[in-house]
Structure formats: structure tokens, C-alpha cells
PDB file of C-alpha atoms and ligand atoms in Angstrom:
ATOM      1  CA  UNK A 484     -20.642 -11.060  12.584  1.00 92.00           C
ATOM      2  CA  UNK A 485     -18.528  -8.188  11.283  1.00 98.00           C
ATOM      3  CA  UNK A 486     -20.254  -4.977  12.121  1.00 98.00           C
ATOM      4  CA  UNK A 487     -20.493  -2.221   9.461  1.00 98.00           C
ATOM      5  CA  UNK A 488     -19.730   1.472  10.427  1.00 98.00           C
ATOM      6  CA  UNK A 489     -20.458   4.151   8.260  1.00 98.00           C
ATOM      7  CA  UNK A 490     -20.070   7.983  10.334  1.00 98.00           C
ATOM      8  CA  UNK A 491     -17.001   8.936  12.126  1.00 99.00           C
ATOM      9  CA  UNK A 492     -19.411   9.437  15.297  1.00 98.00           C
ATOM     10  CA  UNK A 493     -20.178   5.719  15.657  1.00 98.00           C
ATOM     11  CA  UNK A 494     -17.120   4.449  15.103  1.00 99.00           C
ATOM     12  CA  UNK A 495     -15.770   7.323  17.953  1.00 98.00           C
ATOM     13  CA  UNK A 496     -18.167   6.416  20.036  1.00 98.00           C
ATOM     14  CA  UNK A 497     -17.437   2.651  19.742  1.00 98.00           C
ATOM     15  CA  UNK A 498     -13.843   3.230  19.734  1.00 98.00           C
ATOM     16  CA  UNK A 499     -14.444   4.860  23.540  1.00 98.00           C
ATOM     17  CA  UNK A 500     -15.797   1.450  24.778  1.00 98.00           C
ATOM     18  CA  UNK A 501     -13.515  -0.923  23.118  1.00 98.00           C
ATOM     19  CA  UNK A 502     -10.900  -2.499  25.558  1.00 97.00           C
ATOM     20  CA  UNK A 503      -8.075  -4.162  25.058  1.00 98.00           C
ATOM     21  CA  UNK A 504      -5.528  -3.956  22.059  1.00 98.00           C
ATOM     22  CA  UNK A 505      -7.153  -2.494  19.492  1.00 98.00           C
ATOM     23  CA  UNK A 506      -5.602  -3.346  15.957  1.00 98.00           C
ATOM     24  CA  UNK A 507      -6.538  -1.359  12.514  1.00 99.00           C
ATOM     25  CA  UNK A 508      -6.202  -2.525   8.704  1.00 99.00           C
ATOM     26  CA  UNK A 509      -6.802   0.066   6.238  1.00 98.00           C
ATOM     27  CA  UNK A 510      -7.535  -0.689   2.872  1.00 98.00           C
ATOM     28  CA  UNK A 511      -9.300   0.598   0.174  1.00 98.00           C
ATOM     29  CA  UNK A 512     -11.814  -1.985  -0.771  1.00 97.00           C
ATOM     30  CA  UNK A 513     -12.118  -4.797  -3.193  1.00 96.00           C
ATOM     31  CA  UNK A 514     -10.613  -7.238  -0.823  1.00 97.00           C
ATOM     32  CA  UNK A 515      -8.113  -9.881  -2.300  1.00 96.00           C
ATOM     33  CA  UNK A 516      -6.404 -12.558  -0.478  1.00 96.00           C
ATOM     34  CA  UNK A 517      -3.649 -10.379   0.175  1.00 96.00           C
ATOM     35  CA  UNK A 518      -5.937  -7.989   2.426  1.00 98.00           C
ATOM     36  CA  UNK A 519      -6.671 -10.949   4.460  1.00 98.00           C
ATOM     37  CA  UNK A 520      -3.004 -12.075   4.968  1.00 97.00           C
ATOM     38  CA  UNK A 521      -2.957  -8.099   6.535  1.00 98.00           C
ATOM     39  CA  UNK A 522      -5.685  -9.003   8.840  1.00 98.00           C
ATOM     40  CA  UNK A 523      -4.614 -12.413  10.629  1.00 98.00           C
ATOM     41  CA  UNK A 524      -1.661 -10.677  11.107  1.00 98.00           C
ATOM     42  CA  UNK A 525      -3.023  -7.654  13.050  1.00 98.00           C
ATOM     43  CA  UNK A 526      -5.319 -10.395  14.769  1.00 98.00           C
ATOM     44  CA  UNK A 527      -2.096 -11.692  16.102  1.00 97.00           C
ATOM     45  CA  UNK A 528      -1.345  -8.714  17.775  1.00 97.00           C
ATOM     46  CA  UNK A 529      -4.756  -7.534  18.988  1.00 98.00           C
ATOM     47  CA  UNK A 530      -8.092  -8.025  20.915  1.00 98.00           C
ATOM     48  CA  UNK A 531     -10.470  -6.419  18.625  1.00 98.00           C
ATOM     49  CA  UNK A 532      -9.893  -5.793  14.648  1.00 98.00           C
ATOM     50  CA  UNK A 533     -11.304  -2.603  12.699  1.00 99.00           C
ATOM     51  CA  UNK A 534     -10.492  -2.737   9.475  1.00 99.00           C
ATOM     52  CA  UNK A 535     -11.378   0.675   6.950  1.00 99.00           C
ATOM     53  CA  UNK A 536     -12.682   0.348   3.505  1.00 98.00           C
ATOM     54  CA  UNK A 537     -12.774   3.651   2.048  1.00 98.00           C
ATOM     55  CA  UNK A 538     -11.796   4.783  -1.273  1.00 98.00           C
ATOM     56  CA  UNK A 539      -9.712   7.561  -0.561  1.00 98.00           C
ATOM     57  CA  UNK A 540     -10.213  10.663  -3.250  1.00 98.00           C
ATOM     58  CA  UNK A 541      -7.012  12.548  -2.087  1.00 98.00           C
ATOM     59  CA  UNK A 542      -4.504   9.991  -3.095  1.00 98.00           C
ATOM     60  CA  UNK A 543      -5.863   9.639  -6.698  1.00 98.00           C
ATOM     61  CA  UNK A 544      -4.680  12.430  -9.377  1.00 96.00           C
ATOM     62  CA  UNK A 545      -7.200  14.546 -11.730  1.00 95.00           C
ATOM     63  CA  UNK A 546      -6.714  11.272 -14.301  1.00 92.00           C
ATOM     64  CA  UNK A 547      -6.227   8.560 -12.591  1.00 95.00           C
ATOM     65  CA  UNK A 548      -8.659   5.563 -11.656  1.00 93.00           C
ATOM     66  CA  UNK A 549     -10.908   6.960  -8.838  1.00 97.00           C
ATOM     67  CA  UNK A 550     -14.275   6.693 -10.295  1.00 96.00           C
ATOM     68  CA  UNK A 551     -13.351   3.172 -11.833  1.00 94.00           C
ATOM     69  CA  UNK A 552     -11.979   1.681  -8.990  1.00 95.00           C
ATOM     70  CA  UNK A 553     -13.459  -1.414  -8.384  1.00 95.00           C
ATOM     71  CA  UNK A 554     -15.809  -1.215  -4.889  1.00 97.00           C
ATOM     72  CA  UNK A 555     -17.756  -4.074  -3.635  1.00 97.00           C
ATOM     73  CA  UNK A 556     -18.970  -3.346   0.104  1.00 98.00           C
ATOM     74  CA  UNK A 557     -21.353  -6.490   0.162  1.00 98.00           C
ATOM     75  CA  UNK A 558     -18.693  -8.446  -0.957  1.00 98.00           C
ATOM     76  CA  UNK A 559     -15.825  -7.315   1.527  1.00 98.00           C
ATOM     77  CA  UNK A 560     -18.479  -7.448   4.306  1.00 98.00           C
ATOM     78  CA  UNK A 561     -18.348 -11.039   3.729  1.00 98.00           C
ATOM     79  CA  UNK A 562     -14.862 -11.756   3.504  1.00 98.00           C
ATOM     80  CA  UNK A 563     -13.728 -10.297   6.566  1.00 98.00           C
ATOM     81  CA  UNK A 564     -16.547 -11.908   8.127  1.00 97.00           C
ATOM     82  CA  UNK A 565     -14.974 -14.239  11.512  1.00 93.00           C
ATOM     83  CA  UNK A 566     -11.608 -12.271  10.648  1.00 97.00           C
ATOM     84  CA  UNK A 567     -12.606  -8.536  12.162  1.00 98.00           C
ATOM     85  CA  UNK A 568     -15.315  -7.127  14.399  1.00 98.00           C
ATOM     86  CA  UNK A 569     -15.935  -3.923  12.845  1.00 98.00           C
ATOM     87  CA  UNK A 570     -15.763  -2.635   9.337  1.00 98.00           C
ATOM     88  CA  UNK A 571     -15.606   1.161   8.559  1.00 99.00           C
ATOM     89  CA  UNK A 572     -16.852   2.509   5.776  1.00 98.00           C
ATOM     90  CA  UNK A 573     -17.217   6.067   5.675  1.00 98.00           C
ATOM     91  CA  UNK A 574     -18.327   8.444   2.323  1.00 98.00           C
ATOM     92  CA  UNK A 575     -16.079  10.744   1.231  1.00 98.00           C
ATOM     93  CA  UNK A 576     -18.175  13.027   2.138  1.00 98.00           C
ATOM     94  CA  UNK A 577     -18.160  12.111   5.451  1.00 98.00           C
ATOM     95  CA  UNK A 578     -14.032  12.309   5.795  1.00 98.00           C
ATOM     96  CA  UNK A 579     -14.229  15.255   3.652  1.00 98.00           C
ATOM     97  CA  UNK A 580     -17.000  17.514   4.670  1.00 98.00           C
ATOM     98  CA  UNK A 581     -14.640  20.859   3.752  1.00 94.00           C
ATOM     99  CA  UNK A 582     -14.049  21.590  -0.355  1.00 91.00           C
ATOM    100  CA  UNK A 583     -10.562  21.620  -0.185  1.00 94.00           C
ATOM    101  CA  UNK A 584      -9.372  19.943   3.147  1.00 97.00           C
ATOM    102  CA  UNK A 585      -6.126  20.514   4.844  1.00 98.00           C
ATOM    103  CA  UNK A 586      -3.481  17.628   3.528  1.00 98.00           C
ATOM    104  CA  UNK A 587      -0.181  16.528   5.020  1.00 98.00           C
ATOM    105  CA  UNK A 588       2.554  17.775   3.283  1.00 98.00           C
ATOM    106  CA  UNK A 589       5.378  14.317   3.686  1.00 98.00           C
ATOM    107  CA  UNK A 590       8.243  15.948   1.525  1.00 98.00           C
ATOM    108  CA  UNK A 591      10.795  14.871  -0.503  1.00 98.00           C
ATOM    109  CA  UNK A 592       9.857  10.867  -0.077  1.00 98.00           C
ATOM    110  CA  UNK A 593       6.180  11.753  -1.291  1.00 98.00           C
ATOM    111  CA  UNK A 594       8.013  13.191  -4.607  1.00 98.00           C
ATOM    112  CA  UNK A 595      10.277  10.058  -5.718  1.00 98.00           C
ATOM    113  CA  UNK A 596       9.139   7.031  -7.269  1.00 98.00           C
ATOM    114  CA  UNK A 597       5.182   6.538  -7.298  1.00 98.00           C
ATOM    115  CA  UNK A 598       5.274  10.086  -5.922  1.00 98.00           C
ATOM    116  CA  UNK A 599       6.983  11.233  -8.903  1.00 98.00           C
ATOM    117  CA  UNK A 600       4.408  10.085 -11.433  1.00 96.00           C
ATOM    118  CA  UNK A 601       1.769  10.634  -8.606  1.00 97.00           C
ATOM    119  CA  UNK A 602       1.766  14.185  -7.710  1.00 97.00           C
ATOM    120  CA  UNK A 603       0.303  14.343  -4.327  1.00 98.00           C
ATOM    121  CA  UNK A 604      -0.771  10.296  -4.038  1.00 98.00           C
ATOM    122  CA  UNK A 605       1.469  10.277  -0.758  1.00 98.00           C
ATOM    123  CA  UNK A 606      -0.029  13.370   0.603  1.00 98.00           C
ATOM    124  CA  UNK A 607      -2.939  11.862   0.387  1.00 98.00           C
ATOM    125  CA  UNK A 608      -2.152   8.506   1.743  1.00 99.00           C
ATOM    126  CA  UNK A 609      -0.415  10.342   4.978  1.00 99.00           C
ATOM    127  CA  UNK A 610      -3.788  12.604   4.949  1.00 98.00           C
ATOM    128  CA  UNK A 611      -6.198   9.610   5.379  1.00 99.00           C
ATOM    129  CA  UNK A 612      -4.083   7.187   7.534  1.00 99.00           C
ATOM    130  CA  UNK A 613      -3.568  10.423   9.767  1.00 98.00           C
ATOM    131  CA  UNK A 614      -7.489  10.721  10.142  1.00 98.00           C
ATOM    132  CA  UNK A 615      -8.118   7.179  10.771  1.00 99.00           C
ATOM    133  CA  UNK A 616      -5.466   7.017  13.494  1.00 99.00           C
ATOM    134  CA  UNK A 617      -7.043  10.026  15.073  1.00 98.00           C
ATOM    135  CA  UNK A 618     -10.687   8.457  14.690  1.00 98.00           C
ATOM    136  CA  UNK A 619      -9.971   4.984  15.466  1.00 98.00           C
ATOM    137  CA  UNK A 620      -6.851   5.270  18.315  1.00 98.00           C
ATOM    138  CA  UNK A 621      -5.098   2.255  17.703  1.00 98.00           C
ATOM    139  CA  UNK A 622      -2.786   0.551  19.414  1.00 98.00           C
ATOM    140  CA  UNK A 623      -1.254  -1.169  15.968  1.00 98.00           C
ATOM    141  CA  UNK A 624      -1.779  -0.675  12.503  1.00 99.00           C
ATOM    142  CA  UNK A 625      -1.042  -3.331   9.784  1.00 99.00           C
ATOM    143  CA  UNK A 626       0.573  -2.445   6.168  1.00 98.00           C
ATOM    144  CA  UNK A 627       1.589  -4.236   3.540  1.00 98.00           C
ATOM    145  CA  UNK A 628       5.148  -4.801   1.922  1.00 98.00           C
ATOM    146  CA  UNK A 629       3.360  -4.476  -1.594  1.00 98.00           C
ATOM    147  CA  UNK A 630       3.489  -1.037  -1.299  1.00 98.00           C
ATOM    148  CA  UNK A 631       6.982  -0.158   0.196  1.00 98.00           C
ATOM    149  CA  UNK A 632       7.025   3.629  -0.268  1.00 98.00           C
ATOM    150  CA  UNK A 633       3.887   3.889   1.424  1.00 98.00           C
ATOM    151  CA  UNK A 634       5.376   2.079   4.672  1.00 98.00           C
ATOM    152  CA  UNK A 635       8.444   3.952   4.366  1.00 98.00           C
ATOM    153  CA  UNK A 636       5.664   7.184   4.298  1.00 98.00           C
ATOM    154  CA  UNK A 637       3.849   5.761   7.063  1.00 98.00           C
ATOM    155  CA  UNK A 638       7.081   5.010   9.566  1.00 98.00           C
ATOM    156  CA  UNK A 639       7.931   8.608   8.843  1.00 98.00           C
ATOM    157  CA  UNK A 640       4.534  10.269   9.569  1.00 98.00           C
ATOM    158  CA  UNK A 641       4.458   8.134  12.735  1.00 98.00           C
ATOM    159  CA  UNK A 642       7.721   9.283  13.988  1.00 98.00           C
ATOM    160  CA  UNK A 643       7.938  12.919  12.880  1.00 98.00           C
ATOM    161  CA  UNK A 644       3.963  13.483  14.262  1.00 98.00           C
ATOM    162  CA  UNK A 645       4.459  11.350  17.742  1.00 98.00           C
ATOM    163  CA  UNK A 646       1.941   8.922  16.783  1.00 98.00           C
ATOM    164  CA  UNK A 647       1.259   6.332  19.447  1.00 98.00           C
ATOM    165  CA  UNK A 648       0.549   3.713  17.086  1.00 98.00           C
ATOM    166  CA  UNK A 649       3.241   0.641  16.157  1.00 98.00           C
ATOM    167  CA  UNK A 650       3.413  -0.147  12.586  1.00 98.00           C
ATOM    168  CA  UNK A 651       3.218  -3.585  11.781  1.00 98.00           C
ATOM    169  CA  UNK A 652       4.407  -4.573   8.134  1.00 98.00           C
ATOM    170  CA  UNK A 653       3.362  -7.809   6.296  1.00 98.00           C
ATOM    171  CA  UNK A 654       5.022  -9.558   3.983  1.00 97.00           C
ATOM    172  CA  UNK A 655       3.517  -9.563   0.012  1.00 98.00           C
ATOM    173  CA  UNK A 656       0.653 -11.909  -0.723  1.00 98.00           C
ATOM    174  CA  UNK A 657       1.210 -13.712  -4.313  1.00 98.00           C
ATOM    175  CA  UNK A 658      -0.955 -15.635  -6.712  1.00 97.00           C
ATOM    176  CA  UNK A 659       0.712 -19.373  -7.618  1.00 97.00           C
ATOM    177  CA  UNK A 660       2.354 -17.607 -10.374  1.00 97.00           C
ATOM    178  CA  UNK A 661       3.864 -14.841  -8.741  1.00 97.00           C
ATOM    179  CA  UNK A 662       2.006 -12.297  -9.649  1.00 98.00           C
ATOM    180  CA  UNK A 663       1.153  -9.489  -6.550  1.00 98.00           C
ATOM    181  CA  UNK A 664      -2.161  -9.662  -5.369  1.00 98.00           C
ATOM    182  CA  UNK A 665      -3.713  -5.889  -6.313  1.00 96.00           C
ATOM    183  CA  UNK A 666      -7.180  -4.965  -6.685  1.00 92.00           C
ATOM    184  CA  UNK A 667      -5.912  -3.756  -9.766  1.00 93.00           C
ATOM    185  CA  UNK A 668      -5.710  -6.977 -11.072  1.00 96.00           C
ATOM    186  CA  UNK A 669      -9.204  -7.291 -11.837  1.00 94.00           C
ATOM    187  CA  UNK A 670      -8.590  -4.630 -15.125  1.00 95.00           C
ATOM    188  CA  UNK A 671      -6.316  -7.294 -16.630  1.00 97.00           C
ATOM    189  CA  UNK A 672      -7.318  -9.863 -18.834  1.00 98.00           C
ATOM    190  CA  UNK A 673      -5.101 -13.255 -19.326  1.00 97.00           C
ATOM    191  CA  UNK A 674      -2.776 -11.814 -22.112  1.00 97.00           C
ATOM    192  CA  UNK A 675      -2.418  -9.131 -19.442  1.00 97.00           C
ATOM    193  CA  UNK A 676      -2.128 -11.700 -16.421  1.00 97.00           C
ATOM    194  CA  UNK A 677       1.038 -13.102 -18.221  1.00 97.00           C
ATOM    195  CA  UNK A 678       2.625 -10.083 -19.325  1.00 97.00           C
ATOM    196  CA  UNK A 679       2.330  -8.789 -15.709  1.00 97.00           C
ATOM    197  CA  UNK A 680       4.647 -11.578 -14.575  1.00 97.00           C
ATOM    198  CA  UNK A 681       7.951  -9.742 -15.867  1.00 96.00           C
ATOM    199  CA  UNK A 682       7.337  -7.741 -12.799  1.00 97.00           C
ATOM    200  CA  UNK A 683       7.480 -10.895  -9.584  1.00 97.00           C
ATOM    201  CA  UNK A 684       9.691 -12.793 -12.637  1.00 96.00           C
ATOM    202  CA  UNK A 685      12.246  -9.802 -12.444  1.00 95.00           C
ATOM    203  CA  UNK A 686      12.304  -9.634  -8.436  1.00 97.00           C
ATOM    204  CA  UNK A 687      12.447 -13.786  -8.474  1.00 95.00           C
ATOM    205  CA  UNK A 688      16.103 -13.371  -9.424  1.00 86.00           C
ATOM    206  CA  UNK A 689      16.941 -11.133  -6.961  1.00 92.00           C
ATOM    207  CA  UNK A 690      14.868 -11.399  -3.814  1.00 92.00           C
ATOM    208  CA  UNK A 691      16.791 -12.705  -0.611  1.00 87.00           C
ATOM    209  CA  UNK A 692      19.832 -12.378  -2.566  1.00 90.00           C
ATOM    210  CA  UNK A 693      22.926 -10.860  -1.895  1.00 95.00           C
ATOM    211  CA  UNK A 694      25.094  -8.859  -4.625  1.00 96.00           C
ATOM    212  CA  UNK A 695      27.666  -5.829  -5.371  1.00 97.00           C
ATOM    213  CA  UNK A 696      26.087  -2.825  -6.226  1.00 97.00           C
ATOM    214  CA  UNK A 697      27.215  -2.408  -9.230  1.00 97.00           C
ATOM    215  CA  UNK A 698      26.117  -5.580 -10.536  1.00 97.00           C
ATOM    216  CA  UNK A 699      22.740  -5.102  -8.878  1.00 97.00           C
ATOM    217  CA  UNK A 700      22.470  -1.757 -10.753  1.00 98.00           C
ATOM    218  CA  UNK A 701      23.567  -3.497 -14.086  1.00 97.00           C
ATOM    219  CA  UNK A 702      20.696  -5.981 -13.969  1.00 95.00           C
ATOM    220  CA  UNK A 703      18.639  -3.688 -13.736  1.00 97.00           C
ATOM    221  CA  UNK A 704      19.699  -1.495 -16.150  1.00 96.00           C
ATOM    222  CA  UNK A 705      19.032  -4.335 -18.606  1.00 95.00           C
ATOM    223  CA  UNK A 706      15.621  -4.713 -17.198  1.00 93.00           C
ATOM    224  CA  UNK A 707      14.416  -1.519 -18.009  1.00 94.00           C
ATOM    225  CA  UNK A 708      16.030  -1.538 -21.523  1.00 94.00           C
ATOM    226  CA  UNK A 709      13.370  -4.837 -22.071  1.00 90.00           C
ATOM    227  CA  UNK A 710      10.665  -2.083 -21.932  1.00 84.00           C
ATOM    228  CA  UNK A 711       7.879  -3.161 -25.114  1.00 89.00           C
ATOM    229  CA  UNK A 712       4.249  -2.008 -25.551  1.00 91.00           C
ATOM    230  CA  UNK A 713       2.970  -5.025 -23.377  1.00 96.00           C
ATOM    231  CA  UNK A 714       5.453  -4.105 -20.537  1.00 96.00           C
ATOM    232  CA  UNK A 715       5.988  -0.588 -19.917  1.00 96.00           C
ATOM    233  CA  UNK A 716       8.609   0.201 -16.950  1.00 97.00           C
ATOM    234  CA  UNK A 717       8.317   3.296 -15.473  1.00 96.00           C
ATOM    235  CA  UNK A 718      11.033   2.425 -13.223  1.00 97.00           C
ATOM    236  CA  UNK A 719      13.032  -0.651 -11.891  1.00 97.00           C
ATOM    237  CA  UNK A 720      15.469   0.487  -8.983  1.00 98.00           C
ATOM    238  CA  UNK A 721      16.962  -0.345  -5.888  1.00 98.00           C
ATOM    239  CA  UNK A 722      16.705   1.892  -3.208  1.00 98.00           C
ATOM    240  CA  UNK A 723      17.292   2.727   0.434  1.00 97.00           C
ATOM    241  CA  UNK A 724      13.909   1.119   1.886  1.00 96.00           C
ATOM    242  CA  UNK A 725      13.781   4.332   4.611  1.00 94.00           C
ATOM    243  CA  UNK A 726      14.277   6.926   2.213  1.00 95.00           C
ATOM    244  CA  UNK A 727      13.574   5.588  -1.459  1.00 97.00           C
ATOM    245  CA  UNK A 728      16.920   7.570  -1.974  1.00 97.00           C
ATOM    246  CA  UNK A 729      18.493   5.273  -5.155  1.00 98.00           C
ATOM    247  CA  UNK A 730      21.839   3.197  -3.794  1.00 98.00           C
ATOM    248  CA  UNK A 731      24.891   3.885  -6.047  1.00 97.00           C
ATOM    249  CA  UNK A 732      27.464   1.500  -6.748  1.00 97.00           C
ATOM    250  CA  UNK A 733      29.646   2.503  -3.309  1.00 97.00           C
ATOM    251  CA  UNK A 734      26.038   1.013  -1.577  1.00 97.00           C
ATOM    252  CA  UNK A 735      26.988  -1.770   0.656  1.00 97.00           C
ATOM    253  CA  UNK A 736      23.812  -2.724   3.312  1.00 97.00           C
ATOM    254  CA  UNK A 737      20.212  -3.665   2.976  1.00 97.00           C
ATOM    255  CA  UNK A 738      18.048  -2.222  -0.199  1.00 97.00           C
ATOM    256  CA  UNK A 739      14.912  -2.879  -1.582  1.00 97.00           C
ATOM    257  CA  UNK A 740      14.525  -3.099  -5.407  1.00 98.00           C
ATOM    258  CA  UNK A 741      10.884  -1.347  -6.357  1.00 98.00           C
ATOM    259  CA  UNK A 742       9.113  -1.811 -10.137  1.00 98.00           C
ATOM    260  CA  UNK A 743       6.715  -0.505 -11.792  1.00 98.00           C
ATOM    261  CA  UNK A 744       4.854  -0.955 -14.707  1.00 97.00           C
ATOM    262  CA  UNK A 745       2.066  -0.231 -16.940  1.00 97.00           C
ATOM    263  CA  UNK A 746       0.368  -3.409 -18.890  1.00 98.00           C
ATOM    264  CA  UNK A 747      -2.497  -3.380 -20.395  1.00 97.00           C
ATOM    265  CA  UNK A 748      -2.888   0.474 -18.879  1.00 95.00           C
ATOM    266  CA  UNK A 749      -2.785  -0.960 -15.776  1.00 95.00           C
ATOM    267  CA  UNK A 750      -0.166   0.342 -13.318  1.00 95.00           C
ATOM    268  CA  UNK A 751       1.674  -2.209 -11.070  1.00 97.00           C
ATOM    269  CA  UNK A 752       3.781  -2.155  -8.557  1.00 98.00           C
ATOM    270  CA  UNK A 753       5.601  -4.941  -6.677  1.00 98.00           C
ATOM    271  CA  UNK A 754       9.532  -4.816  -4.686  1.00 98.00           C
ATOM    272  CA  UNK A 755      11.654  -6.809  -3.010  1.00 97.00           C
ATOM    273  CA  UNK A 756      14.484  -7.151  -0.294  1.00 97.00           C
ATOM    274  CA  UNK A 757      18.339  -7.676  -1.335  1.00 97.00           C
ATOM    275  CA  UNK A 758      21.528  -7.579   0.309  1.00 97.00           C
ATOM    276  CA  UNK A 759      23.663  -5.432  -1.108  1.00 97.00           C
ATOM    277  CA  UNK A 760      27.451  -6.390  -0.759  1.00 95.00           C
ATOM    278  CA  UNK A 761      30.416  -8.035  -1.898  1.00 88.00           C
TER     279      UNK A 761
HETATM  280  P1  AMP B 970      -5.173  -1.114  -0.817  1.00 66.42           P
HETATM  281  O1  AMP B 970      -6.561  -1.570  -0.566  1.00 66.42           O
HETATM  282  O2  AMP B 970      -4.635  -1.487  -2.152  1.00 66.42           O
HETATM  283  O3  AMP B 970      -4.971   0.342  -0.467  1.00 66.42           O
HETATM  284  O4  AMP B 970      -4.256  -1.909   0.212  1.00 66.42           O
HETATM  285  C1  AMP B 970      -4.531  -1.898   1.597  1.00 66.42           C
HETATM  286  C2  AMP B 970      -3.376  -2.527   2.322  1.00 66.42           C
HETATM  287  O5  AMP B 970      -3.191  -3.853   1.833  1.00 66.42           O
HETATM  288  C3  AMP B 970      -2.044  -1.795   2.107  1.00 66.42           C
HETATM  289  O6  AMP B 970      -1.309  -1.816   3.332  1.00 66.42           O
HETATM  290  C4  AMP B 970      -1.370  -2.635   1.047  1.00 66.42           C
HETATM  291  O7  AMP B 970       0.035  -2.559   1.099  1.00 66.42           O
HETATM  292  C5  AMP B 970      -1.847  -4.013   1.436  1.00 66.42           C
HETATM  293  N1  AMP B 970      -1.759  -4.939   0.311  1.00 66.42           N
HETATM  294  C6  AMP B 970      -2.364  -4.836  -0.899  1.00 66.42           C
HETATM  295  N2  AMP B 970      -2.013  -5.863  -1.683  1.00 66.42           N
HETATM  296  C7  AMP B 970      -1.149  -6.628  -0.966  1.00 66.42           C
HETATM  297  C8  AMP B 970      -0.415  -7.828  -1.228  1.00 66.42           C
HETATM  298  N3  AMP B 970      -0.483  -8.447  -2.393  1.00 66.42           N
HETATM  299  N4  AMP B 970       0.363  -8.312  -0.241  1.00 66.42           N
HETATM  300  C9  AMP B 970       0.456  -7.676   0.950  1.00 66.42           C
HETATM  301  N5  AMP B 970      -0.205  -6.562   1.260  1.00 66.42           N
HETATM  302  C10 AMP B 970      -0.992  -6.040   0.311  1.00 66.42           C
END
């Protein structure tokens, strides 16, 4: 049975008698598949799981989904049943007892990309993630590929803050068509479902490949130039997966191209690995 934790003094105080290799999964909730892949793979590398479920105010902007997002406690309390031993699930007002708490600052990588049309979001991200490494102590912590800034943000605050924890990343979880597990998923409907695969349909014709630059950047060029009302880029790029810096057509090495979208209102994200080279 997966044990639920709710204040930051249990889950100390539990933390203190745990031995062993202790490995950590945060999340936000609303467990999919893909949240699951993230958990046999820190079970891998550990003797006892904790995975967080916490809905984390400081990475969502002034209009952006916080209030909506879907939360189902009972329901993630059962999937992760047999998969981790503890599941922590502070309030906000527990991680956030102070009106305006102090926030990591992670620069110019938290102002590119996603950070660019989310003000703060990686602030945020580094904020929490900081917190639950302090609470929790462990000795790895498991993140997906999905979201490829946010590792690149997480290897960063890691290394520039001497954090004793190894990062662990896992590869994307897709549905049979494709399509990215999110939690966000569960705001489309089946017009939306389908429109949403120009994003893994995109990626499909480039993952695992290699390519020059400059034909890389062409493709993509054209991608973006498909934008309609049912597909909305807001950016389709390849990038330099440590910085997020954009490759230019000189770029020979490894790159990861990163999408976004909005269907339906719905914001997606999804990326993948290419060689880039003649
Ligand atoms: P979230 O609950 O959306 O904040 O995600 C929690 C963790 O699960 C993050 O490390 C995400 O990158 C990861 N994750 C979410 N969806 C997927 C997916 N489809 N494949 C792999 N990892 C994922």
C-alpha cells in the first residue's frame, strides 16, 4: 500500500528513517501512463520510491490553467499503488506558508521558449523541485523527456546549486497514435485528439534522424508556415538541448527539435532528438 503524506514534517521525519537509495518522481497530479513509465524507471534505480503530487501555483501565470487543472488524489493514490511507497501531497499552503515566497531566479534558459510565453513558469519549476529536494533528500530524481526545457532547467539548477541528487531522464510516453501523453489531454475532445497529431506527426519525420542544418531549419520553416485555427504553432525549432540556444545553419552535433502548439486552447508541447550533420 502506497502511503499518503500530506505536511512537510511527516514526510521529514520519514525521510530520516528511510534507508537505502531513495528515488523521487515529481509530478503534478492527474497521473497518465506516462507518469508511470517515470516511476519504474526510478524503481530501477532505487530502494524506496516517493513520488510528489502537488499542483504547483508558482509555475502557472496570472491566466493560465491553475484553478482548472485537472486533480484527482483518489485516483493517483491508486495508480501508483505496488509502484511507490509513499505519495506526497502537500497544500499549497503548506509549501507556501509566506505571501510572496522567495523564487529561484534560473536566467536566460527560464526566458526562451515555454519561458518566453511563460513568464516565470521556470522559476517556478526550479522553486518547487528545489524544495522537494531539500524536503525529501534524494539520492535520484526522475524527469521526463516530454518536457525538455525543464530537464535542461533542472541539470542546471543541480549543477550551479551543488545538489547531491543524479538526474535521471526518461524517454516520452506516447498514445498508439503518437500523440504525448499530458494531463492536458483530458481538455481535448476527438476533433482536438486528431488535430493534436501535427505535433508527434511533425517530430515522426525527424526523430533519430540525421540532417544538415540548413535543411533541418527549412523543414521547419515550412512547418510553422502550416499554422491554421485548429493548429496554432507558437514555435517549432531545433535547439541546443543544454541551452535551448536555436542551432543556425553552421550547427553540426546533437539538437533537439521542441514544438508547441495551441489546439483547441490547449497548449502542447512535445520534442525530439536529431543529428545534425552532413
Ligand atoms: P507533470 O505532472 O506534467 O508536471 O509531469 C511530471 C513529470 O512527468 C515530468 O518530469 C514530465 O516531464 C513527466 N511526463 C509527463 N508526461 C510525460 C510523457 N508523456 N512522457 C514522459 N514523461 C512525461
Amino acid at each position: 500500500m502506497t502511503r499518503l503524506i500530506t505536511t512537510i514534517a511527516e514526510m521529514r521525519d520519514i525521510r530520516a528513517s528511510l534507508t537505502g537509495r531513495v528515488g523521487l518522481v515529481p509530478t503534478m497530479g492527474s497521473l497518465h501512463d506516462g507518469h508511470l513509465t517515470l516511476m519504474r524507471r526510478a524503481r530501477e534505480q532505487s530502494d524506496v520510491l516517493i513520488v510528489s503530487d502537488f499542483v504547483n501555483p508558482l509555475q502557472f501565470g496570472p491566466n493560465e490553467d491553475y484553478d482548472r487543472y485537472p486533480r484527482d488524489l483518489d485516483g493517483d493514490l491508486a495508480k501508483v499503488d505496488g509502484l511507490a511507497d509513499y505519495l506526497f501531497a502537500p497544500s499549497a499552503e503548506e509549501m507556501y506558508p509566506a505571501e510572496e515566497p522567495f523564487q529561484v531566479d534560473v536566467g536566460r534558459i527560464g526566458t526562451v521558449f515555454e519561458g518566453a510565453i511563460r513568464p516565470g513558469h521556470f522559476n517556478g519549476v526550479a522553486t518547487v523541485v528545489l524544495k522537494l529536494f531539500i524536503i525529501i533528500r534524494p539520492d535520484i530524481a526522475v524527469f521526463g523527456q516530454k518536457d525538455a526545457q525543464q530537464l535542461a532547467v533542472i541539470r542546471r539548477l543541480v549543477r550551479d546549486f551543488n545538489v547531491p541528487v543524479d538526474i535521471i531522464p526518461a524517454p516520452i510516453s506516447r498514445e498508439g497514435s503518437g500523440l504525448a501523453r499530458s494531463s492536458r489531454n483530458a481538455y481535448l475532445d476527438e476533433d482536438g485528439r486528431w488535430h493534436a497529431l501535427a505535433l508527434s506527426g511533425l517530430l515522426k519525420d525527424l526523430s533519430g534522424r540525421r540532417m544538415p542544418a540548413p535543411e533541418l531549419l527549412h523543414a521547419l520553416e515550412q512547418a510553422r508556415a502550416t499554422s491554421s485555427t485548429d493548429v496554432q504553432w507558437d514555435y517549432a525549432e531545433a535547439v541546443d538541448p543544454a541551452t535551448f540556444e536555436p542551432i543556425d545553419s553552421s550547427f553540426t552535433g546533437d539538437a533537439v527539435v521542441i514544438v508547441a502548439a495551441r489546439v483547441q486552447g490547449v497548449r502542447l508541447l512535445d520534442n525530439a532528438e536529431i543529428t545534425v550533420g552532413t
